[in-house]
mmCIF file of C-alpha atoms in Angstrom:
data_model
loop_
_atom_site.group_PDB
_atom_site.id
_atom_site.type_symbol
_atom_site.label_atom_id
_atom_site.label_comp_id
_atom_site.label_asym_id
_atom_site.label_seq_id
_atom_site.Cartn_x
_atom_site.Cartn_y
_atom_site.Cartn_z
ATOM 1 C CA MET A 1 92.782 68.470 82.340
ATOM 2 C CA SER A 2 92.149 70.062 85.378
ATOM 3 C CA ALA A 3 89.553 68.822 88.010
ATOM 4 C CA ALA A 4 86.155 71.147 87.835
ATOM 5 C CA PRO A 5 85.084 72.676 90.888
ATOM 6 C CA THR A 6 82.581 70.646 91.708
ATOM 7 C CA ASP A 7 84.684 67.534 91.108
ATOM 8 C CA VAL A 8 87.263 67.963 93.567
ATOM 9 C CA PRO A 9 88.962 64.013 94.652
ATOM 10 C CA PRO A 10 89.161 63.795 97.943
ATOM 11 C CA GLY A 11 93.212 63.212 98.232
ATOM 12 C CA LEU A 12 93.402 66.753 96.721
ATOM 13 C CA ARG A 13 91.228 68.386 99.474
ATOM 14 C CA VAL A 14 93.308 66.993 102.316
ATOM 15 C CA GLY A 15 96.233 67.987 100.089
ATOM 16 C CA ARG A 16 94.793 71.761 100.090
ATOM 17 C CA ALA A 17 93.658 71.522 104.060
ATOM 18 C CA ALA A 18 97.195 70.274 104.837
ATOM 19 C CA LEU A 19 98.883 73.195 102.793
ATOM 20 C CA ALA A 20 96.908 75.553 104.408
ATOM 21 C CA VAL A 21 97.867 74.863 107.485
ATOM 22 C CA SER A 22 101.485 74.951 106.573
ATOM 23 C CA PHE A 23 100.909 78.347 105.142
ATOM 24 C CA LEU A 24 99.326 79.235 108.678
ATOM 25 C CA LEU A 25 102.380 77.732 110.953
ATOM 26 C CA GLN A 26 104.516 79.893 108.638
ATOM 27 C CA GLY A 27 103.182 82.570 109.807
ATOM 28 C CA THR A 28 103.288 82.180 112.823
ATOM 29 C CA THR A 29 106.713 81.279 112.722
ATOM 30 C CA PHE A 30 107.669 84.252 110.878
ATOM 31 C CA ALA A 31 105.799 86.438 112.997
ATOM 32 C CA LEU A 32 107.265 85.352 116.258
ATOM 33 C CA LEU A 33 110.430 86.278 114.934
ATOM 34 C CA VAL A 34 109.710 89.870 113.696
ATOM 35 C CA THR A 35 108.012 91.217 116.394
ATOM 36 C CA CYS A 36 110.552 90.021 118.967
ATOM 37 C CA ILE A 37 113.073 92.349 116.939
ATOM 38 C CA PRO A 38 113.670 94.405 120.184
ATOM 39 C CA GLU A 39 114.408 91.481 122.621
ATOM 40 C CA ILE A 40 116.845 89.649 120.077
ATOM 41 C CA GLN A 41 118.688 93.323 119.782
ATOM 42 C CA HIS A 42 118.853 93.797 123.544
ATOM 43 C CA ARG A 43 119.925 89.864 124.028
ATOM 44 C CA TYR A 44 123.044 89.876 121.538
ATOM 45 C CA GLY A 45 124.096 93.278 121.798
ATOM 46 C CA LEU A 46 123.460 94.395 118.535
ATOM 47 C CA SER A 47 123.764 98.341 117.713
ATOM 48 C CA ASP A 48 121.037 100.142 115.685
ATOM 49 C CA GLY A 49 123.796 100.867 113.065
ATOM 50 C CA LEU A 50 124.222 96.766 112.773
ATOM 51 C CA LEU A 51 120.842 95.847 112.885
ATOM 52 C CA PRO A 52 119.756 96.483 109.373
ATOM 53 C CA VAL A 53 122.630 94.446 107.918
ATOM 54 C CA PHE A 54 121.655 91.187 110.135
ATOM 55 C CA LEU A 55 117.598 92.064 108.772
ATOM 56 C CA ALA A 56 118.817 92.417 105.108
ATOM 57 C CA ALA A 57 121.086 89.048 105.127
ATOM 58 C CA VAL A 58 117.879 87.084 105.655
ATOM 59 C CA PRO A 59 115.907 87.842 102.422
ATOM 60 C CA ILE A 60 119.286 87.727 100.499
ATOM 61 C CA LEU A 61 119.931 84.237 101.883
ATOM 62 C CA ALA A 62 116.279 83.518 101.199
ATOM 63 C CA GLY A 63 116.391 84.172 97.595
ATOM 64 C CA VAL A 64 119.507 81.295 97.658
ATOM 65 C CA GLY A 65 117.328 79.333 99.439
ATOM 66 C CA SER A 66 114.400 79.450 97.212
ATOM 67 C CA ILE A 67 116.365 78.935 94.156
ATOM 68 C CA THR A 68 118.202 76.064 95.465
ATOM 69 C CA SER A 69 115.406 74.453 96.680
ATOM 70 C CA GLU A 70 114.021 74.536 92.844
ATOM 71 C CA GLN A 71 116.765 72.336 91.687
ATOM 72 C CA LEU A 72 115.878 70.085 94.970
ATOM 73 C CA VAL A 73 112.185 69.779 94.381
ATOM 74 C CA LYS A 74 112.914 68.664 90.618
ATOM 75 C CA ARG A 75 114.825 65.371 92.235
ATOM 76 C CA THR A 76 112.900 64.811 94.650
ATOM 77 C CA GLY A 77 109.419 66.946 94.583
ATOM 78 C CA ALA A 78 107.957 69.593 96.525
ATOM 79 C CA ARG A 79 106.318 67.860 99.121
ATOM 80 C CA ALA A 80 109.511 66.315 100.023
ATOM 81 C CA VAL A 81 111.052 69.024 100.069
ATOM 82 C CA LEU A 82 108.574 71.141 101.919
ATOM 83 C CA ARG A 83 108.556 68.420 104.792
ATOM 84 C CA VAL A 84 111.834 68.513 105.623
ATOM 85 C CA VAL A 85 112.603 72.281 105.317
ATOM 86 C CA GLN A 86 109.422 73.329 107.767
ATOM 87 C CA PRO A 87 110.505 71.665 110.811
ATOM 88 C CA ALA A 88 113.897 73.415 110.137
ATOM 89 C CA VAL A 89 112.767 76.557 109.995
ATOM 90 C CA CYS A 90 111.217 76.022 113.601
ATOM 91 C CA LEU A 91 114.706 74.598 114.880
ATOM 92 C CA SER A 92 116.499 77.643 113.275
ATOM 93 C CA LEU A 93 113.711 79.554 115.314
ATOM 94 C CA ALA A 94 114.784 78.193 118.774
ATOM 95 C CA ALA A 95 118.539 78.734 117.811
ATOM 96 C CA VAL A 96 117.458 82.434 117.354
ATOM 97 C CA GLY A 97 116.452 82.319 120.858
ATOM 98 C CA LEU A 98 119.446 80.317 122.617
ATOM 99 C CA GLY A 99 122.564 81.898 121.293
ATOM 100 C CA ASP A 100 124.141 84.642 123.163
ATOM 101 C CA ALA A 101 127.177 86.117 120.817
ATOM 102 C CA LEU A 102 126.782 87.694 117.371
ATOM 103 C CA TRP A 103 128.111 84.878 115.933
ATOM 104 C CA GLN A 104 125.718 82.511 117.174
ATOM 105 C CA LEU A 105 123.146 84.877 115.929
ATOM 106 C CA ALA A 106 124.679 85.236 112.521
ATOM 107 C CA LEU A 107 124.911 81.257 112.504
ATOM 108 C CA ALA A 108 120.907 81.074 113.284
ATOM 109 C CA LEU A 109 119.577 83.714 111.122
ATOM 110 C CA GLY A 110 121.409 82.461 108.330
ATOM 111 C CA ALA A 111 119.841 79.089 108.662
ATOM 112 C CA PHE A 112 116.331 80.870 108.975
ATOM 113 C CA GLY A 113 116.955 82.638 105.736
ATOM 114 C CA LEU A 114 118.221 80.003 103.653
ATOM 115 C CA LEU A 115 115.355 77.513 105.329
ATOM 116 C CA VAL A 116 112.268 79.973 104.572
ATOM 117 C CA GLY A 117 113.756 80.669 100.913
ATOM 118 C CA ALA A 118 113.092 76.920 100.002
ATOM 119 C CA LEU A 119 109.816 76.833 102.084
ATOM 120 C CA ASP A 120 108.567 79.995 100.464
ATOM 121 C CA ALA A 121 109.508 78.591 97.302
ATOM 122 C CA SER A 122 107.877 74.826 98.164
ATOM 123 C CA MET A 123 104.740 75.947 99.525
ATOM 124 C CA ASN A 124 104.248 78.102 96.427
ATOM 125 C CA MET A 125 104.884 75.274 94.038
ATOM 126 C CA LEU A 126 102.869 72.725 95.580
ATOM 127 C CA GLY A 127 99.969 75.536 95.758
ATOM 128 C CA VAL A 128 100.573 76.255 92.469
ATOM 129 C CA GLY A 129 99.914 72.700 91.532
ATOM 130 C CA LEU A 130 97.069 72.240 93.274
ATOM 131 C CA GLN A 131 95.714 75.430 92.196
ATOM 132 C CA HIS A 132 96.409 74.232 88.603
ATOM 133 C CA ARG A 133 94.592 71.088 89.355
ATOM 134 C CA TYR A 134 91.465 72.686 90.693
ATOM 135 C CA GLY A 135 90.886 74.640 87.466
ATOM 136 C CA ARG A 136 90.359 77.996 89.602
ATOM 137 C CA SER A 137 92.364 80.145 92.032
ATOM 138 C CA ILE A 138 93.069 78.789 95.465
ATOM 139 C CA MET A 139 96.178 80.798 96.297
ATOM 140 C CA ILE A 140 94.793 83.920 98.130
ATOM 141 C CA GLY A 141 93.515 81.269 101.000
ATOM 142 C CA PHE A 142 96.682 80.513 101.150
ATOM 143 C CA HIS A 143 98.217 83.927 101.994
ATOM 144 C CA ALA A 144 95.198 84.285 103.890
ATOM 145 C CA ALA A 145 95.929 81.583 106.245
ATOM 146 C CA PHE A 146 99.368 83.161 106.438
ATOM 147 C CA SER A 147 97.932 85.862 107.526
ATOM 148 C CA LEU A 148 95.978 84.291 110.582
ATOM 149 C CA GLY A 149 99.068 82.425 111.634
ATOM 150 C CA GLY A 150 101.325 85.908 111.950
ATOM 151 C CA ILE A 151 98.231 86.966 114.057
ATOM 152 C CA VAL A 152 98.956 83.986 116.039
ATOM 153 C CA GLY A 153 102.840 84.481 116.290
ATOM 154 C CA ALA A 154 102.043 88.314 117.193
ATOM 155 C CA VAL A 155 99.702 87.237 120.425
ATOM 156 C CA LEU A 156 101.858 84.492 121.327
ATOM 157 C CA ALA A 157 104.935 87.371 121.194
ATOM 158 C CA GLY A 158 102.548 89.330 123.216
ATOM 159 C CA LEU A 159 102.174 87.013 125.879
ATOM 160 C CA GLY A 160 105.808 86.311 126.309
ATOM 161 C CA SER A 161 106.817 89.539 126.525
ATOM 162 C CA HIS A 162 104.055 90.189 128.926
ATOM 163 C CA TYR A 163 104.711 87.459 131.265
ATOM 164 C CA ASP A 164 108.677 87.780 130.949
ATOM 165 C CA LEU A 165 109.346 84.561 129.563
ATOM 166 C CA GLY A 166 112.570 85.574 127.515
ATOM 167 C CA LEU A 167 113.791 84.194 124.006
ATOM 168 C CA PRO A 168 115.056 80.910 124.652
ATOM 169 C CA VAL A 169 111.539 79.876 126.631
ATOM 170 C CA LEU A 170 109.595 81.742 123.615
ATOM 171 C CA PHE A 171 111.283 80.215 120.711
ATOM 172 C CA GLY A 172 111.883 76.978 122.327
ATOM 173 C CA THR A 173 108.357 76.531 123.359
ATOM 174 C CA ALA A 174 107.220 77.509 120.063
ATOM 175 C CA ALA A 175 109.672 75.266 118.152
ATOM 176 C CA ALA A 176 108.193 71.853 120.254
ATOM 177 C CA VAL A 177 105.071 72.638 119.212
ATOM 178 C CA ILE A 178 105.295 73.840 116.133
ATOM 179 C CA ALA A 179 107.479 71.851 114.379
ATOM 180 C CA PRO A 180 105.527 68.264 115.345
ATOM 181 C CA LEU A 181 103.015 70.114 114.064
ATOM 182 C CA ALA A 182 104.454 70.629 110.905
ATOM 183 C CA VAL A 183 105.881 66.457 110.795
ATOM 184 C CA VAL A 184 102.238 65.636 110.861
ATOM 185 C CA THR A 185 100.880 67.958 108.858
ATOM 186 C CA GLY A 186 103.406 66.972 106.089
ATOM 187 C CA THR A 187 101.676 63.298 106.091
ATOM 188 C CA GLY A 188 98.602 65.352 104.023
ATOM 189 C CA PHE A 189 100.741 67.075 101.425
ATOM 190 C CA ALA A 190 99.482 66.023 97.860
ATOM 191 C CA GLY A 191 101.799 64.112 95.981
ATOM 192 C CA PRO A 192 102.276 62.823 92.034
ATOM 193 C CA ALA A 193 99.136 60.539 92.682
ATOM 194 C CA GLU A 194 97.039 63.698 93.575
ATOM 195 C CA LEU A 195 98.652 66.153 91.701
ATOM 196 C CA GLY A 196 99.883 64.228 88.626
ATOM 197 C CA ASP A 197 101.779 65.971 86.602
ATOM 198 C CA ALA A 198 100.583 69.208 87.545
ATOM 199 C CA VAL A 199 103.618 70.891 89.473
ATOM 200 C CA ARG A 200 105.567 69.777 86.541
ATOM 201 C CA GLU A 201 103.542 71.624 84.042
ATOM 202 C CA ALA A 202 103.528 74.711 86.165
ATOM 203 C CA ALA A 203 107.076 74.670 86.543
ATOM 204 C CA GLU A 204 107.479 74.217 82.667
ATOM 205 C CA ALA A 205 105.295 77.188 82.505
ATOM 206 C CA ALA A 206 107.486 79.359 84.891
ATOM 207 C CA ALA A 207 110.394 78.771 82.840
ATOM 208 C CA ARG A 208 109.221 80.328 79.644
ATOM 209 C CA SER A 209 110.376 83.262 78.847
ATOM 210 C CA VAL A 210 107.989 86.415 79.091
ATOM 211 C CA PRO A 211 108.860 89.914 78.065
ATOM 212 C CA TRP A 212 109.556 92.084 80.845
ATOM 213 C CA ARG A 213 108.642 95.172 79.682
ATOM 214 C CA PRO A 214 104.964 95.055 79.871
ATOM 215 C CA LEU A 215 105.360 93.994 83.598
ATOM 216 C CA LEU A 216 107.801 96.410 84.697
ATOM 217 C CA PRO A 217 105.072 98.858 86.060
ATOM 218 C CA LEU A 218 103.777 96.057 88.022
ATOM 219 C CA CYS A 219 107.634 95.350 89.218
ATOM 220 C CA LEU A 220 107.537 98.400 90.676
ATOM 221 C CA ALA A 221 103.987 98.334 92.542
ATOM 222 C CA MET A 222 104.923 94.666 94.208
ATOM 223 C CA ALA A 223 108.499 96.019 95.193
ATOM 224 C CA PHE A 224 107.147 99.092 97.010
ATOM 225 C CA ALA A 225 104.544 97.337 98.663
ATOM 226 C CA TYR A 226 106.701 94.817 99.922
ATOM 227 C CA ILE A 227 109.004 97.672 101.011
ATOM 228 C CA ALA A 228 106.044 99.161 103.217
ATOM 229 C CA ASP A 229 105.447 95.707 103.927
ATOM 230 C CA ALA A 230 109.143 95.024 105.306
ATOM 231 C CA SER A 231 109.297 98.267 107.247
ATOM 232 C CA VAL A 232 106.221 97.124 109.476
ATOM 233 C CA SER A 233 107.379 93.925 110.049
ATOM 234 C CA ASN A 234 110.978 94.811 111.028
ATOM 235 C CA TYR A 235 110.335 98.019 112.388
ATOM 236 C CA SER A 236 106.849 98.489 113.597
ATOM 237 C CA VAL A 237 107.214 97.071 117.148
ATOM 238 C CA LYS A 238 111.169 98.585 117.322
ATOM 239 C CA TYR A 239 109.207 102.327 116.561
ATOM 240 C CA LEU A 240 106.407 101.990 119.274
ATOM 241 C CA THR A 241 109.057 100.610 122.122
ATOM 242 C CA ASP A 242 112.217 102.900 120.930
ATOM 243 C CA GLY A 243 110.245 105.511 119.416
ATOM 244 C CA LEU A 244 107.362 105.560 121.326
ATOM 245 C CA GLY A 245 108.372 104.427 124.922
ATOM 246 C CA SER A 246 105.627 101.363 124.973
ATOM 247 C CA ARG A 247 105.902 98.726 126.552
ATOM 248 C CA GLU A 248 107.275 95.830 124.781
ATOM 249 C CA ASP A 249 103.980 93.705 124.899
ATOM 250 C CA LEU A 250 102.028 96.588 123.948
ATOM 251 C CA ALA A 251 104.278 97.599 121.206
ATOM 252 C CA LYS A 252 103.460 93.788 119.615
ATOM 253 C CA LEU A 253 100.034 94.834 118.735
ATOM 254 C CA SER A 254 101.225 97.310 116.320
ATOM 255 C CA TYR A 255 101.942 93.956 113.852
ATOM 256 C CA LEU A 256 98.739 92.128 115.203
ATOM 257 C CA GLY A 257 96.741 94.902 113.810
ATOM 258 C CA TYR A 258 98.715 95.236 110.630
ATOM 259 C CA MET A 259 98.165 91.170 110.415
ATOM 260 C CA VAL A 260 94.366 91.757 111.205
ATOM 261 C CA ALA A 261 94.068 94.392 108.645
ATOM 262 C CA MET A 262 95.637 92.203 106.120
ATOM 263 C CA LEU A 263 93.299 89.298 106.892
ATOM 264 C CA LEU A 264 90.284 91.221 106.594
ATOM 265 C CA GLY A 265 91.323 93.030 103.683
ATOM 266 C CA ARG A 266 92.225 89.278 101.799
ATOM 267 C CA ALA A 267 88.485 88.136 102.947
ATOM 268 C CA LEU A 268 87.116 91.133 101.446
ATOM 269 C CA GLY A 269 89.490 92.189 98.714
ATOM 270 C CA ASP A 270 87.987 90.154 95.764
ATOM 271 C CA ARG A 271 84.196 91.378 96.436
ATOM 272 C CA ALA A 272 85.673 95.302 96.082
ATOM 273 C CA VAL A 273 87.148 94.478 92.827
ATOM 274 C CA GLN A 274 84.045 93.002 91.643
ATOM 275 C CA ARG A 275 82.196 95.976 92.394
ATOM 276 C CA PHE A 276 84.661 98.968 91.949
ATOM 277 C CA GLY A 277 87.353 97.833 89.753
ATOM 278 C CA ALA A 278 91.207 96.842 90.261
ATOM 279 C CA VAL A 279 92.416 100.041 89.377
ATOM 280 C CA PRO A 280 90.165 101.933 92.183
ATOM 281 C CA VAL A 281 90.717 99.702 94.607
ATOM 282 C CA VAL A 282 94.547 100.112 94.232
ATOM 283 C CA ARG A 283 94.650 103.542 94.175
ATOM 284 C CA ALA A 284 92.448 103.509 97.526
ATOM 285 C CA GLY A 285 94.973 100.937 98.890
ATOM 286 C CA ALA A 286 97.917 103.178 98.061
ATOM 287 C CA ALA A 287 96.530 106.211 99.597
ATOM 288 C CA LEU A 288 95.552 104.270 102.653
ATOM 289 C CA ALA A 289 98.906 102.801 102.867
ATOM 290 C CA ALA A 290 100.543 105.995 102.613
ATOM 291 C CA LEU A 291 98.274 107.549 105.189
ATOM 292 C CA GLY A 292 98.752 104.544 107.444
ATOM 293 C CA PHE A 293 102.956 105.550 107.484
ATOM 294 C CA GLY A 294 101.948 108.751 107.669
ATOM 295 C CA LEU A 295 99.793 108.839 111.010
ATOM 296 C CA ALA A 296 102.830 106.336 112.424
ATOM 297 C CA ALA A 297 105.255 108.658 111.874
ATOM 298 C CA VAL A 298 103.050 111.508 114.079
ATOM 299 C CA ALA A 299 101.865 109.525 116.489
ATOM 300 C CA PRO A 300 102.384 110.812 119.809
ATOM 301 C CA ALA A 301 101.555 107.571 121.719
ATOM 302 C CA ALA A 302 101.597 103.694 121.648
ATOM 303 C CA TRP A 303 98.003 103.173 120.893
ATOM 304 C CA ALA A 304 97.904 105.827 117.903
ATOM 305 C CA GLY A 305 100.695 103.896 116.348
ATOM 306 C CA ILE A 306 98.873 100.432 116.925
ATOM 307 C CA ALA A 307 95.723 102.274 115.108
ATOM 308 C CA ALA A 308 98.303 103.941 112.064
ATOM 309 C CA PHE A 309 99.640 100.472 111.536
ATOM 310 C CA THR A 310 96.519 98.656 111.358
ATOM 311 C CA VAL A 311 95.214 101.411 108.763
ATOM 312 C CA LEU A 312 98.449 100.566 106.708
ATOM 313 C CA GLY A 313 97.794 97.027 106.962
ATOM 314 C CA PHE A 314 93.809 97.790 105.148
ATOM 315 C CA GLY A 315 95.913 99.552 102.730
ATOM 316 C CA ILE A 316 98.606 97.226 101.348
ATOM 317 C CA CYS A 317 96.211 94.060 101.324
ATOM 318 C CA ALA A 318 94.608 95.396 98.557
ATOM 319 C CA ILE A 319 97.830 96.019 96.070
ATOM 320 C CA ILE A 320 100.047 92.321 96.206
ATOM 321 C CA PRO A 321 97.098 90.420 95.229
ATOM 322 C CA GLN A 322 96.265 92.504 92.377
ATOM 323 C CA VAL A 323 99.520 92.545 91.458
ATOM 324 C CA PHE A 324 99.454 89.089 90.678
ATOM 325 C CA ALA A 325 96.251 88.919 89.673
ATOM 326 C CA ALA A 326 97.042 91.769 86.681
ATOM 327 C CA GLY A 327 100.306 90.131 85.314
ATOM 328 C CA GLY A 328 97.787 87.143 85.249
ATOM 329 C CA ARG A 329 95.554 89.016 83.005
ATOM 330 C CA LEU A 330 98.427 89.911 80.868
ATOM 331 C CA TYR A 331 99.512 86.589 80.161
ATOM 332 C CA PRO A 332 96.542 84.143 80.593
ATOM 333 C CA ALA A 333 98.750 81.340 78.670
ATOM 334 C CA ASP A 334 101.955 82.188 81.044
ATOM 335 C CA SER A 335 100.704 83.218 83.678
ATOM 336 C CA ASP A 336 102.858 81.374 85.800
ATOM 337 C CA ALA A 337 105.839 82.570 84.461
ATOM 338 C CA ALA A 338 104.519 86.143 84.595
ATOM 339 C CA VAL A 339 103.800 85.237 88.264
ATOM 340 C CA ALA A 340 107.550 84.074 88.893
ATOM 341 C CA ARG A 341 108.752 87.451 87.228
ATOM 342 C CA LEU A 342 106.730 89.705 89.690
ATOM 343 C CA ASN A 343 107.174 87.019 92.627
ATOM 344 C CA LEU A 344 111.073 88.044 92.523
ATOM 345 C CA PHE A 345 110.109 91.282 93.784
ATOM 346 C CA ASN A 346 109.075 90.470 96.677
ATOM 347 C CA TYR A 347 112.627 89.723 97.311
ATOM 348 C CA VAL A 348 113.751 92.887 96.330
ATOM 349 C CA GLY A 349 111.290 94.747 98.348
ATOM 350 C CA PHE A 350 112.135 93.092 101.505
ATOM 351 C CA LEU A 351 115.600 93.507 100.767
ATOM 352 C CA LEU A 352 115.470 96.996 100.302
ATOM 353 C CA GLY A 353 112.847 97.873 102.832
ATOM 354 C CA SER A 354 114.847 97.071 105.951
ATOM 355 C CA PRO A 355 118.148 98.894 105.033
ATOM 356 C CA LEU A 356 116.275 101.718 103.768
ATOM 357 C CA VAL A 357 114.240 102.586 106.877
ATOM 358 C CA GLY A 358 117.177 101.053 109.268
ATOM 359 C CA ALA A 359 119.833 103.729 107.832
ATOM 360 C CA ILE A 360 117.325 106.600 107.850
ATOM 361 C CA ALA A 361 116.330 105.591 111.515
ATOM 362 C CA ASP A 362 119.652 105.655 112.703
ATOM 363 C CA ALA A 363 120.667 108.921 110.975
ATOM 364 C CA SER A 364 117.582 110.536 112.362
ATOM 365 C CA SER A 365 114.669 108.918 113.830
ATOM 366 C CA TYR A 366 112.346 106.251 112.809
ATOM 367 C CA ARG A 367 109.646 109.440 112.335
ATOM 368 C CA TRP A 368 111.688 110.495 109.729
ATOM 369 C CA ALA A 369 112.363 107.280 108.547
ATOM 370 C CA LEU A 370 108.558 106.036 107.841
ATOM 371 C CA LEU A 371 108.345 108.665 105.673
ATOM 372 C CA ALA A 372 110.591 106.914 103.291
ATOM 373 C CA PRO A 373 108.206 104.140 102.517
ATOM 374 C CA MET A 374 105.054 106.255 102.664
ATOM 375 C CA LEU A 375 106.421 108.304 99.461
ATOM 376 C CA LEU A 376 107.362 104.773 97.659
ATOM 377 C CA VAL A 377 103.903 103.366 98.359
ATOM 378 C CA LEU A 378 102.430 107.012 97.409
ATOM 379 C CA ALA A 379 104.138 106.145 93.762
ATOM 380 C CA VAL A 380 101.981 103.366 92.768
ATOM 381 C CA LEU A 381 98.872 105.839 92.183
ATOM 382 C CA PRO A 382 100.505 106.763 89.059
ATOM 383 C CA LEU A 383 100.857 102.957 88.604
ATOM 384 C CA ALA A 384 97.238 102.238 88.701
ATOM 385 C CA ASP A 385 96.365 102.301 85.455
ATOM 386 C CA ARG A 386 98.484 99.219 84.519
ATOM 387 C CA PHE A 387 96.057 97.588 86.897
ATOM 388 C CA ALA A 388 92.979 97.788 84.542
ATOM 389 C CA PRO A 389 91.980 94.684 82.497
ATOM 390 C CA ALA A 390 93.558 94.930 78.721
ATOM 391 C CA PRO A 391 94.001 92.633 75.937
ATOM 392 C CA ALA A 392 96.018 89.587 76.685
ATOM 393 C CA LEU A 393 99.194 89.626 75.412
ATOM 394 C CA ALA A 394 100.687 87.086 73.339
ATOM 395 C CA PRO A 395 101.948 83.914 74.640
ATOM 396 C CA ALA A 396 105.688 83.502 75.221
ATOM 397 C CA PRO A 397 107.208 81.240 73.180
ATOM 398 C CA ALA A 398 107.808 77.701 74.098
ATOM 399 C CA PRO A 399 111.773 76.858 74.709
ATOM 400 C CA ALA A 400 113.495 75.380 71.886
ATOM 401 C CA GLY A 401 114.590 71.775 72.293
#
C-alpha cells in the first residue's frame, strides 16, 4: 500500500532528495554539452551538413540505451544501474572535450547517447517507484530539478566561453566535479528496503497493453513539443553565433533564458491548470511557443534572440507535463503504461527535431529553419481539446500467464 503524504518514512525522503540531486546533475551535464555545440563543431571541424547527423545519432543511441537498461534493471535494480551510468555519463562528456578527430567525437557522443538513455530510464523508473510509494505526484519536482541543473550548466558554459577555457578544461573540470558528486549521491538512492515492490509493480503496469488510438493525439502533441525542445537545445546557441553574429559567451544565454523560463513555468503550471483548466493552458502554451519561434526568426540582434527563446520556454513548459497528465486521466488504472507509451515520443521528437532544423538551415538559413518547429507547435492548438478531463477509459487487460 502506498504511503500517505503525512506518513513518509525517512528513508524515502532521503531517496527522494538524492534522486532530485541526480536529476539536477544530469541537467547540468546535458546543458554543458548542448550549449557548447558551436565549440564542439569548431574543435572537430564538423561541417554544417554533417552536424545534424551527429546530433541525430545521440537520441537514436539513447533509445537503445533505454531499452538495454530495462533488461539490466530487471537483474540488478534501477538503483544499481543509475549508480554506474551517471558517473559514466560525466566521463563521456569529458571524452567529447578531449578528442580532436571525428572518429573520436563519434565514439564519445555514441557513448554519451547510450549512457544518457540508460540514465534517463533508470532515473525515471526510480522516480515512478518513489511516486508509487508516496501515493501522490512527485515527478514534476524531479524534472524541475533537471531544469535547475540546465540553468547551472548554461551558466558554467557561458563562463567557460567568456574566459576562453576551452573544451578540455571546461568538460574535464565539470566531469571531475560532477562524477564524484554522482557517486556520493548514489549512496542515498532508495532501494528494496524503502521501495519494496514499487518499482516492479510500476514496471508491470507499464508492460500492460493500452490501446494506442485514444493516445495518438497526445503522442503527436508530445512529439511536436520535443521537436521544439530539441531545436532550442541543439541550435539556439548556434543560431545566435552564426545567424546573429553573437559572441559565444553571450549566445549561451539563449539556452539559459529558455531553462529559467521552463523552471518558472513548471513551478507555476499546476496553479494555472487548477485555475483556468488544462485546455486553455495548453492552447496558451502552444501559441506562446510559436510566438517565441517567430520572434527568434526575425530577431535583429542577440538580445532579441535571447528574449525570444525565453518566451518559447514559457510556452513549451506548459505542454509537456500536461501530456502526461492527460494520458494518466485516460487510463487511471494503467497510468504507468500510458506514460510509457507517451514517453516514446520524447525520443521521436528529439530524433526528428535536430535533422529537420539542421537540414533547412543548411539549405537556406537558421531564420527559415526556425519556422518549421513553429508550425509544428501551432499544430498542438487543434489537439488541445484532448487535454480536457474526460471519462476514464476501461483498464487494460492484464497480460496472460
